């Protein structure tokens, strides 16, 4: 008999996702986004996101089941994002996952959101080589990781963002440029008609595996201010900004592969959908003799399939389920794929 069907639930930010995975194979998944409700504010509003998750959890689980041709009774385990993310949003997903796990009498697994992004690639390309270099780039996170066995071994951070993440930089600069939210896709679209060499934006922290995009964001804002009273060449600014971000990300990731003798680079997270990040990563990996793996676009942004993928790996590895009092950790560091914080009891004196 094969492994059980694992239901994954993701609710860390503005997407509510449900996915079903068994033995490394994606059976079905569905995503509901509240992005349009946040657009007029220029960013995610936590209370709006949490309320949207309340309304979306049951429908997305049902849609995922329908796509897979399965029933609730076919689920053999439940995995859910327990951090990091927006506290209220995480709580909604965890409450839904607990209710399903307890009513079905199946084990529950708490999963680290970023480990989910790493595991998303396995649904398309199979098990991760041991070791792999992983570049996570999203709205809130930019990290360079040395990954061995994702669910058994600790994750080695070679570098992390010291301030703004790459996706956050795109969002904030897009607003300055007068582009819509979310900024990443808007920058990508606008850059297609621009010159990536038009503006000499800085490349932060050369010689380090850490990342910093706050200075780049400020440089872009100052450049836009210098055109006060004149038409802003937005396409050139977007193309130059995108080139700077892609250059920094891919240069450091490939250099780490070479230094550590790792033959596979996996690029994941929402910014992995950026066309220039993908094309420059392909170019530099080819030149360095490194295999590049990037999930399909539908698995780059937040989704339940990636959480189910981690849950499936945990089940097959014989990992212990989460305790009954599992809670959320909105600022959890990425150390292991499983994330099982427990509820705090008592009141401080």
Tab-separated table of C-alpha atoms in Angstrom:
chain	number	residue	atom	x	y	z
A	1	UNK	CA	0.000	0.000	0.000
A	2	UNK	CA	1.329	3.477	-0.906
A	3	UNK	CA	1.751	6.515	1.279
A	4	UNK	CA	-1.335	8.404	2.445
A	5	UNK	CA	-2.743	11.387	0.592
A	6	UNK	CA	-1.487	14.546	2.301
A	7	UNK	CA	-3.585	17.710	2.311
A	8	UNK	CA	-1.549	20.910	2.568
A	9	UNK	CA	-3.018	24.256	3.665
A	10	UNK	CA	-1.226	27.579	3.180
A	11	UNK	CA	-2.467	30.896	4.612
A	12	UNK	CA	0.615	32.890	5.586
A	13	UNK	CA	-0.198	36.049	3.622
A	14	UNK	CA	-2.823	36.946	1.009
A	15	UNK	CA	-3.236	33.604	-0.762
A	16	UNK	CA	-5.300	30.733	0.605
A	17	UNK	CA	-4.012	27.487	-0.865
A	18	UNK	CA	-4.883	23.815	-0.630
A	19	UNK	CA	-2.965	20.995	-2.270
A	20	UNK	CA	-3.016	17.202	-2.297
A	21	UNK	CA	0.177	15.172	-2.682
A	22	UNK	CA	0.988	11.464	-2.444
A	23	UNK	CA	4.404	9.883	-2.986
A	24	UNK	CA	5.821	13.109	-4.403
A	25	UNK	CA	3.048	13.504	-6.974
A	26	UNK	CA	0.691	16.482	-7.064
A	27	UNK	CA	-2.897	15.239	-7.317
A	28	UNK	CA	-4.729	18.543	-7.213
A	29	UNK	CA	-4.506	22.057	-5.839
A	30	UNK	CA	-6.426	25.320	-5.680
A	31	UNK	CA	-5.592	28.895	-4.669
A	32	UNK	CA	-7.768	31.877	-3.746
A	33	UNK	CA	-6.155	35.303	-3.578
A	34	UNK	CA	-7.292	38.433	-1.773
A	35	UNK	CA	-4.744	40.528	-3.682
A	36	UNK	CA	-7.384	42.718	-5.333
A	37	UNK	CA	-8.710	43.712	-1.916
A	38	UNK	CA	-5.253	44.945	-0.893
A	39	UNK	CA	-4.337	46.711	-4.141
A	40	UNK	CA	-5.881	50.054	-3.215
A	41	UNK	CA	-3.712	50.133	-0.080
A	42	UNK	CA	-0.471	49.388	-1.949
A	43	UNK	CA	0.263	46.339	0.185
A	44	UNK	CA	-1.233	43.539	2.241
A	45	UNK	CA	-3.534	44.573	5.116
A	46	UNK	CA	-3.331	41.810	7.764
A	47	UNK	CA	-6.938	42.068	8.958
A	48	UNK	CA	-8.309	41.918	5.406
A	49	UNK	CA	-6.084	38.924	4.658
A	50	UNK	CA	-7.231	37.025	7.752
A	51	UNK	CA	-10.909	37.618	6.987
A	52	UNK	CA	-10.406	36.487	3.404
A	53	UNK	CA	-8.824	33.239	4.607
A	54	UNK	CA	-11.859	32.541	6.813
A	55	UNK	CA	-14.092	32.624	3.744
A	56	UNK	CA	-11.685	30.799	1.412
A	57	UNK	CA	-10.338	27.794	3.357
A	58	UNK	CA	-13.261	25.429	2.864
A	59	UNK	CA	-13.837	26.283	-0.824
A	60	UNK	CA	-10.180	25.851	-1.810
A	61	UNK	CA	-9.961	22.488	-0.033
A	62	UNK	CA	-13.103	21.390	-1.856
A	63	UNK	CA	-11.771	22.592	-5.222
A	64	UNK	CA	-8.484	20.757	-4.683
A	65	UNK	CA	-10.365	17.563	-3.826
A	66	UNK	CA	-12.539	17.910	-6.917
A	67	UNK	CA	-9.514	18.425	-9.145
A	68	UNK	CA	-7.915	15.297	-7.674
A	69	UNK	CA	-11.130	13.272	-7.864
A	70	UNK	CA	-10.948	12.579	-4.144
A	71	UNK	CA	-13.169	12.883	-1.071
A	72	UNK	CA	-12.360	14.182	2.409
A	73	UNK	CA	-12.267	10.590	3.652
A	74	UNK	CA	-9.348	9.882	1.290
A	75	UNK	CA	-7.051	12.271	3.191
A	76	UNK	CA	-4.513	10.447	5.342
A	77	UNK	CA	-2.582	13.397	6.810
A	78	UNK	CA	-2.825	17.188	6.990
A	79	UNK	CA	0.071	19.653	6.743
A	80	UNK	CA	-0.271	23.372	7.408
A	81	UNK	CA	1.938	26.437	7.400
A	82	UNK	CA	2.648	27.413	11.007
A	83	UNK	CA	5.109	30.214	10.201
A	84	UNK	CA	6.461	32.604	9.281
A	85	UNK	CA	3.747	34.971	8.107
A	86	UNK	CA	0.948	37.218	9.303
A	87	UNK	CA	-0.215	36.029	12.714
A	88	UNK	CA	-3.949	36.277	12.103
A	89	UNK	CA	-3.678	34.703	8.660
A	90	UNK	CA	-1.645	31.788	10.004
A	91	UNK	CA	-4.138	31.236	12.804
A	92	UNK	CA	-6.989	30.821	10.314
A	93	UNK	CA	-5.133	28.185	8.331
A	94	UNK	CA	-4.045	26.325	11.445
A	95	UNK	CA	-7.581	26.308	12.860
A	96	UNK	CA	-8.920	24.881	9.612
A	97	UNK	CA	-6.174	22.262	9.436
A	98	UNK	CA	-6.695	21.201	13.057
A	99	UNK	CA	-10.408	20.851	12.513
A	100	UNK	CA	-9.905	18.634	9.477
A	101	UNK	CA	-7.150	16.531	11.060
A	102	UNK	CA	-9.115	15.920	14.241
A	103	UNK	CA	-12.407	15.190	12.481
A	104	UNK	CA	-10.696	12.743	10.097
A	105	UNK	CA	-8.529	11.285	12.891
A	106	UNK	CA	-5.341	11.769	10.866
A	107	UNK	CA	-1.938	13.215	11.863
A	108	UNK	CA	-1.218	16.928	11.587
A	109	UNK	CA	2.163	18.379	10.569
A	110	UNK	CA	3.319	21.967	11.056
A	111	UNK	CA	5.442	23.204	8.145
A	112	UNK	CA	7.813	26.125	7.690
A	113	UNK	CA	6.564	28.325	4.858
A	114	UNK	CA	9.993	28.688	3.218
A	115	UNK	CA	10.622	24.948	3.324
A	116	UNK	CA	7.398	24.686	1.377
A	117	UNK	CA	8.831	26.895	-1.358
A	118	UNK	CA	11.888	24.625	-1.519
A	119	UNK	CA	9.743	21.500	-1.743
A	120	UNK	CA	7.558	22.991	-4.494
A	121	UNK	CA	10.274	22.181	-7.009
A	122	UNK	CA	10.116	18.473	-6.164
A	123	UNK	CA	6.562	18.321	-7.497
A	124	UNK	CA	7.883	19.202	-10.950
A	125	UNK	CA	11.424	17.819	-11.050
A	126	UNK	CA	11.501	15.040	-8.456
A	127	UNK	CA	13.631	14.701	-5.300
A	128	UNK	CA	16.224	17.378	-4.581
A	129	UNK	CA	19.826	16.308	-5.180
A	130	UNK	CA	21.825	16.056	-1.960
A	131	UNK	CA	23.244	18.664	-1.605
A	132	UNK	CA	21.429	21.449	-3.451
A	133	UNK	CA	21.885	25.208	-3.427
A	134	UNK	CA	18.541	26.964	-2.988
A	135	UNK	CA	17.827	30.624	-3.657
A	136	UNK	CA	14.538	31.738	-2.084
A	137	UNK	CA	13.282	35.049	-3.427
A	138	UNK	CA	9.875	36.395	-2.457
A	139	UNK	CA	8.099	39.475	-1.189
A	140	UNK	CA	9.315	39.000	2.355
A	141	UNK	CA	12.329	36.720	2.084
A	142	UNK	CA	15.615	36.494	0.221
A	143	UNK	CA	17.875	33.648	1.347
A	144	UNK	CA	20.675	31.515	-0.043
A	145	UNK	CA	20.585	28.028	1.473
A	146	UNK	CA	22.673	24.892	1.351
A	147	UNK	CA	20.134	22.061	1.585
A	148	UNK	CA	20.892	18.389	2.101
A	149	UNK	CA	18.020	16.132	3.169
A	150	UNK	CA	15.224	18.680	3.438
A	151	UNK	CA	13.237	16.930	6.181
A	152	UNK	CA	16.047	15.270	8.135
A	153	UNK	CA	18.988	17.677	8.105
A	154	UNK	CA	19.344	21.244	9.374
A	155	UNK	CA	19.287	23.915	6.661
A	156	UNK	CA	22.517	25.861	6.273
A	157	UNK	CA	22.003	29.591	5.674
A	158	UNK	CA	24.828	31.006	3.576
A	159	UNK	CA	23.150	34.373	3.249
A	160	UNK	CA	19.942	36.218	4.064
A	161	UNK	CA	18.499	39.639	3.423
A	162	UNK	CA	19.643	42.240	5.936
A	163	UNK	CA	16.744	44.579	5.217
A	164	UNK	CA	14.296	44.672	2.285
A	165	UNK	CA	13.744	41.441	0.377
A	166	UNK	CA	13.891	41.448	-3.427
A	167	UNK	CA	10.113	41.282	-3.824
A	168	UNK	CA	9.640	44.049	-1.275
A	169	UNK	CA	12.057	46.213	-3.261
A	170	UNK	CA	10.002	45.632	-6.423
A	171	UNK	CA	6.752	46.524	-4.626
A	172	UNK	CA	8.085	49.742	-3.100
A	173	UNK	CA	9.842	50.980	-6.238
A	174	UNK	CA	6.807	50.166	-8.378
A	175	UNK	CA	4.774	52.502	-6.200
A	176	UNK	CA	7.356	55.268	-6.688
A	177	UNK	CA	7.271	54.662	-10.451
A	178	UNK	CA	3.474	54.899	-10.487
A	179	UNK	CA	3.019	51.204	-11.290
A	180	UNK	CA	0.246	49.052	-9.768
A	181	UNK	CA	0.476	46.563	-6.906
A	182	UNK	CA	1.832	43.905	-6.830
A	183	UNK	CA	5.031	45.521	-7.992
A	184	UNK	CA	6.982	42.459	-9.159
A	185	UNK	CA	4.777	41.556	-12.128
A	186	UNK	CA	4.304	45.249	-12.965
A	187	UNK	CA	8.060	45.852	-13.028
A	188	UNK	CA	8.554	42.734	-15.172
A	189	UNK	CA	5.932	43.811	-17.730
A	190	UNK	CA	7.162	47.394	-17.914
A	191	UNK	CA	10.818	46.394	-18.221
A	192	UNK	CA	10.193	44.601	-21.517
A	193	UNK	CA	10.248	47.900	-23.422
A	194	UNK	CA	13.111	49.458	-21.426
A	195	UNK	CA	16.896	49.525	-21.581
A	196	UNK	CA	18.467	47.573	-18.677
A	197	UNK	CA	21.663	49.624	-19.040
A	198	UNK	CA	19.955	53.018	-18.941
A	199	UNK	CA	20.409	53.610	-15.196
A	200	UNK	CA	23.546	52.468	-13.312
A	201	UNK	CA	21.790	51.277	-10.176
A	202	UNK	CA	24.109	49.885	-7.441
A	203	UNK	CA	24.784	46.183	-6.808
A	204	UNK	CA	24.616	45.843	-3.005
A	205	UNK	CA	27.045	43.828	-0.831
A	206	UNK	CA	29.508	42.515	-3.412
A	207	UNK	CA	31.698	39.733	-2.043
A	208	UNK	CA	29.074	38.569	0.477
A	209	UNK	CA	26.310	35.979	0.310
A	210	UNK	CA	23.987	38.247	2.283
A	211	UNK	CA	21.521	40.508	0.486
A	212	UNK	CA	20.449	44.121	0.944
A	213	UNK	CA	17.925	45.846	-1.290
A	214	UNK	CA	17.091	48.890	0.826
A	215	UNK	CA	19.845	50.973	-0.767
A	216	UNK	CA	18.777	49.922	-4.252
A	217	UNK	CA	15.200	50.933	-3.424
A	218	UNK	CA	16.434	54.336	-2.235
A	219	UNK	CA	18.602	54.792	-5.342
A	220	UNK	CA	15.582	54.116	-7.552
A	221	UNK	CA	13.492	56.613	-5.572
A	222	UNK	CA	16.209	59.289	-5.874
A	223	UNK	CA	16.453	58.626	-9.621
A	224	UNK	CA	12.695	59.107	-9.972
A	225	UNK	CA	12.856	62.338	-7.944
A	226	UNK	CA	15.562	63.668	-10.278
A	227	UNK	CA	12.961	63.709	-13.053
A	228	UNK	CA	10.559	65.963	-11.161
A	229	UNK	CA	8.716	68.163	-13.624
A	230	UNK	CA	9.616	65.931	-16.559
A	231	UNK	CA	8.257	62.687	-17.908
A	232	UNK	CA	9.730	59.718	-16.051
A	233	UNK	CA	11.237	57.077	-18.380
A	234	UNK	CA	9.539	54.314	-16.401
A	235	UNK	CA	10.412	51.477	-18.774
A	236	UNK	CA	14.142	52.248	-18.536
A	237	UNK	CA	13.931	52.557	-14.759
A	238	UNK	CA	12.047	49.275	-14.432
A	239	UNK	CA	14.445	47.441	-16.734
A	240	UNK	CA	17.501	48.803	-14.939
A	241	UNK	CA	16.083	47.974	-11.508
A	242	UNK	CA	15.150	44.460	-12.607
A	243	UNK	CA	18.618	43.941	-14.072
A	244	UNK	CA	20.272	45.019	-10.813
A	245	UNK	CA	18.139	42.657	-8.734
A	246	UNK	CA	18.599	39.721	-11.119
A	247	UNK	CA	22.334	40.365	-11.345
A	248	UNK	CA	22.820	40.340	-7.566
A	249	UNK	CA	20.647	37.278	-6.996
A	250	UNK	CA	22.092	35.077	-9.708
A	251	UNK	CA	25.708	36.150	-9.329
A	252	UNK	CA	25.763	35.232	-5.634
A	253	UNK	CA	23.817	32.003	-6.088
A	254	UNK	CA	26.059	30.666	-8.851
A	255	UNK	CA	29.210	31.762	-6.999
A	256	UNK	CA	28.022	29.783	-3.960
A	257	UNK	CA	27.459	26.700	-6.128
A	258	UNK	CA	31.013	26.947	-7.438
A	259	UNK	CA	32.577	27.606	-4.013
A	260	UNK	CA	30.742	24.727	-2.295
A	261	UNK	CA	30.974	22.302	-5.188
A	262	UNK	CA	27.199	21.995	-5.560
A	263	UNK	CA	25.941	20.962	-8.979
A	264	UNK	CA	22.283	22.039	-8.690
A	265	UNK	CA	20.752	25.467	-8.091
A	266	UNK	CA	17.047	25.645	-7.226
A	267	UNK	CA	15.384	29.070	-7.484
A	268	UNK	CA	12.016	29.319	-5.713
A	269	UNK	CA	9.551	31.876	-4.373
A	270	UNK	CA	7.396	34.507	-6.024
A	271	UNK	CA	10.317	36.426	-7.557
A	272	UNK	CA	11.420	33.190	-9.254
A	273	UNK	CA	8.569	33.997	-11.665
A	274	UNK	CA	10.460	37.107	-12.844
A	275	UNK	CA	11.518	36.651	-16.463
A	276	UNK	CA	14.940	38.286	-16.109
A	277	UNK	CA	15.814	36.371	-12.938
A	278	UNK	CA	15.017	33.156	-14.793
A	279	UNK	CA	16.891	34.000	-18.002
A	280	UNK	CA	20.011	35.305	-16.248
A	281	UNK	CA	20.054	32.301	-13.920
A	282	UNK	CA	19.890	30.004	-16.950
A	283	UNK	CA	22.728	31.862	-18.650
A	284	UNK	CA	25.029	31.864	-15.635
A	285	UNK	CA	24.270	28.279	-14.598
A	286	UNK	CA	25.006	27.081	-18.115
A	287	UNK	CA	28.332	28.903	-18.105
A	288	UNK	CA	29.264	27.421	-14.701
A	289	UNK	CA	28.122	23.881	-15.502
A	290	UNK	CA	25.394	24.006	-12.858
A	291	UNK	CA	21.948	22.465	-13.311
A	292	UNK	CA	19.163	25.006	-12.799
A	293	UNK	CA	15.778	23.964	-11.409
A	294	UNK	CA	12.874	26.418	-11.197
A	295	UNK	CA	9.280	25.367	-10.421
A	296	UNK	CA	6.548	26.234	-12.940
A	297	UNK	CA	5.002	29.656	-12.453
A	298	UNK	CA	1.887	28.248	-10.751
A	299	UNK	CA	4.069	26.789	-7.970
A	300	UNK	CA	6.344	29.823	-7.471
A	301	UNK	CA	3.849	31.973	-5.594
A	302	UNK	CA	2.296	30.844	-2.288
A	303	UNK	CA	0.192	27.695	-2.637
A	304	UNK	CA	-1.016	24.693	-0.659
A	305	UNK	CA	0.694	22.177	-2.939
A	306	UNK	CA	4.122	23.155	-1.614
A	307	UNK	CA	2.980	22.626	1.976
A	308	UNK	CA	1.505	19.257	1.048
A	309	UNK	CA	4.843	18.386	-0.594
A	310	UNK	CA	6.678	18.943	2.698
A	311	UNK	CA	3.998	17.018	4.579
A	312	UNK	CA	4.374	14.129	2.147
A	313	UNK	CA	8.146	14.094	2.691
A	314	UNK	CA	7.672	14.184	6.474
A	315	UNK	CA	5.190	11.305	6.383
A	316	UNK	CA	7.464	9.164	4.226
A	317	UNK	CA	10.432	9.956	6.478
A	318	UNK	CA	8.526	8.772	9.553
A	319	UNK	CA	8.574	12.196	11.216
A	320	UNK	CA	6.566	12.761	14.386
A	321	UNK	CA	3.315	14.677	13.878
A	322	UNK	CA	2.763	18.016	15.559
A	323	UNK	CA	1.619	18.054	19.213
A	324	UNK	CA	-1.995	18.828	20.057
A	325	UNK	CA	-1.088	22.328	21.220
A	326	UNK	CA	0.800	23.273	18.044
A	327	UNK	CA	0.594	27.017	17.470
A	328	UNK	CA	1.910	29.552	14.971
A	329	UNK	CA	5.247	31.371	14.945
A	330	UNK	CA	4.950	34.488	12.737
A	331	UNK	CA	8.713	35.148	12.762
A	332	UNK	CA	10.050	31.576	12.743
A	333	UNK	CA	13.621	31.181	11.468
A	334	UNK	CA	14.200	28.507	8.854
A	335	UNK	CA	16.142	25.729	10.561
A	336	UNK	CA	14.119	22.614	9.720
A	337	UNK	CA	11.239	21.922	7.343
A	338	UNK	CA	8.934	20.863	10.204
A	339	UNK	CA	7.797	23.730	12.413
A	340	UNK	CA	5.947	22.720	15.582
A	341	UNK	CA	5.842	25.672	17.998
A	342	UNK	CA	3.695	24.992	21.050
A	343	UNK	CA	1.200	27.349	22.628
A	344	UNK	CA	2.459	29.384	25.538
A	345	UNK	CA	0.597	28.812	28.776
A	346	UNK	CA	0.286	30.996	31.821
A	347	UNK	CA	0.436	34.732	32.260
A	348	UNK	CA	3.565	36.699	33.096
A	349	UNK	CA	3.620	37.972	36.644
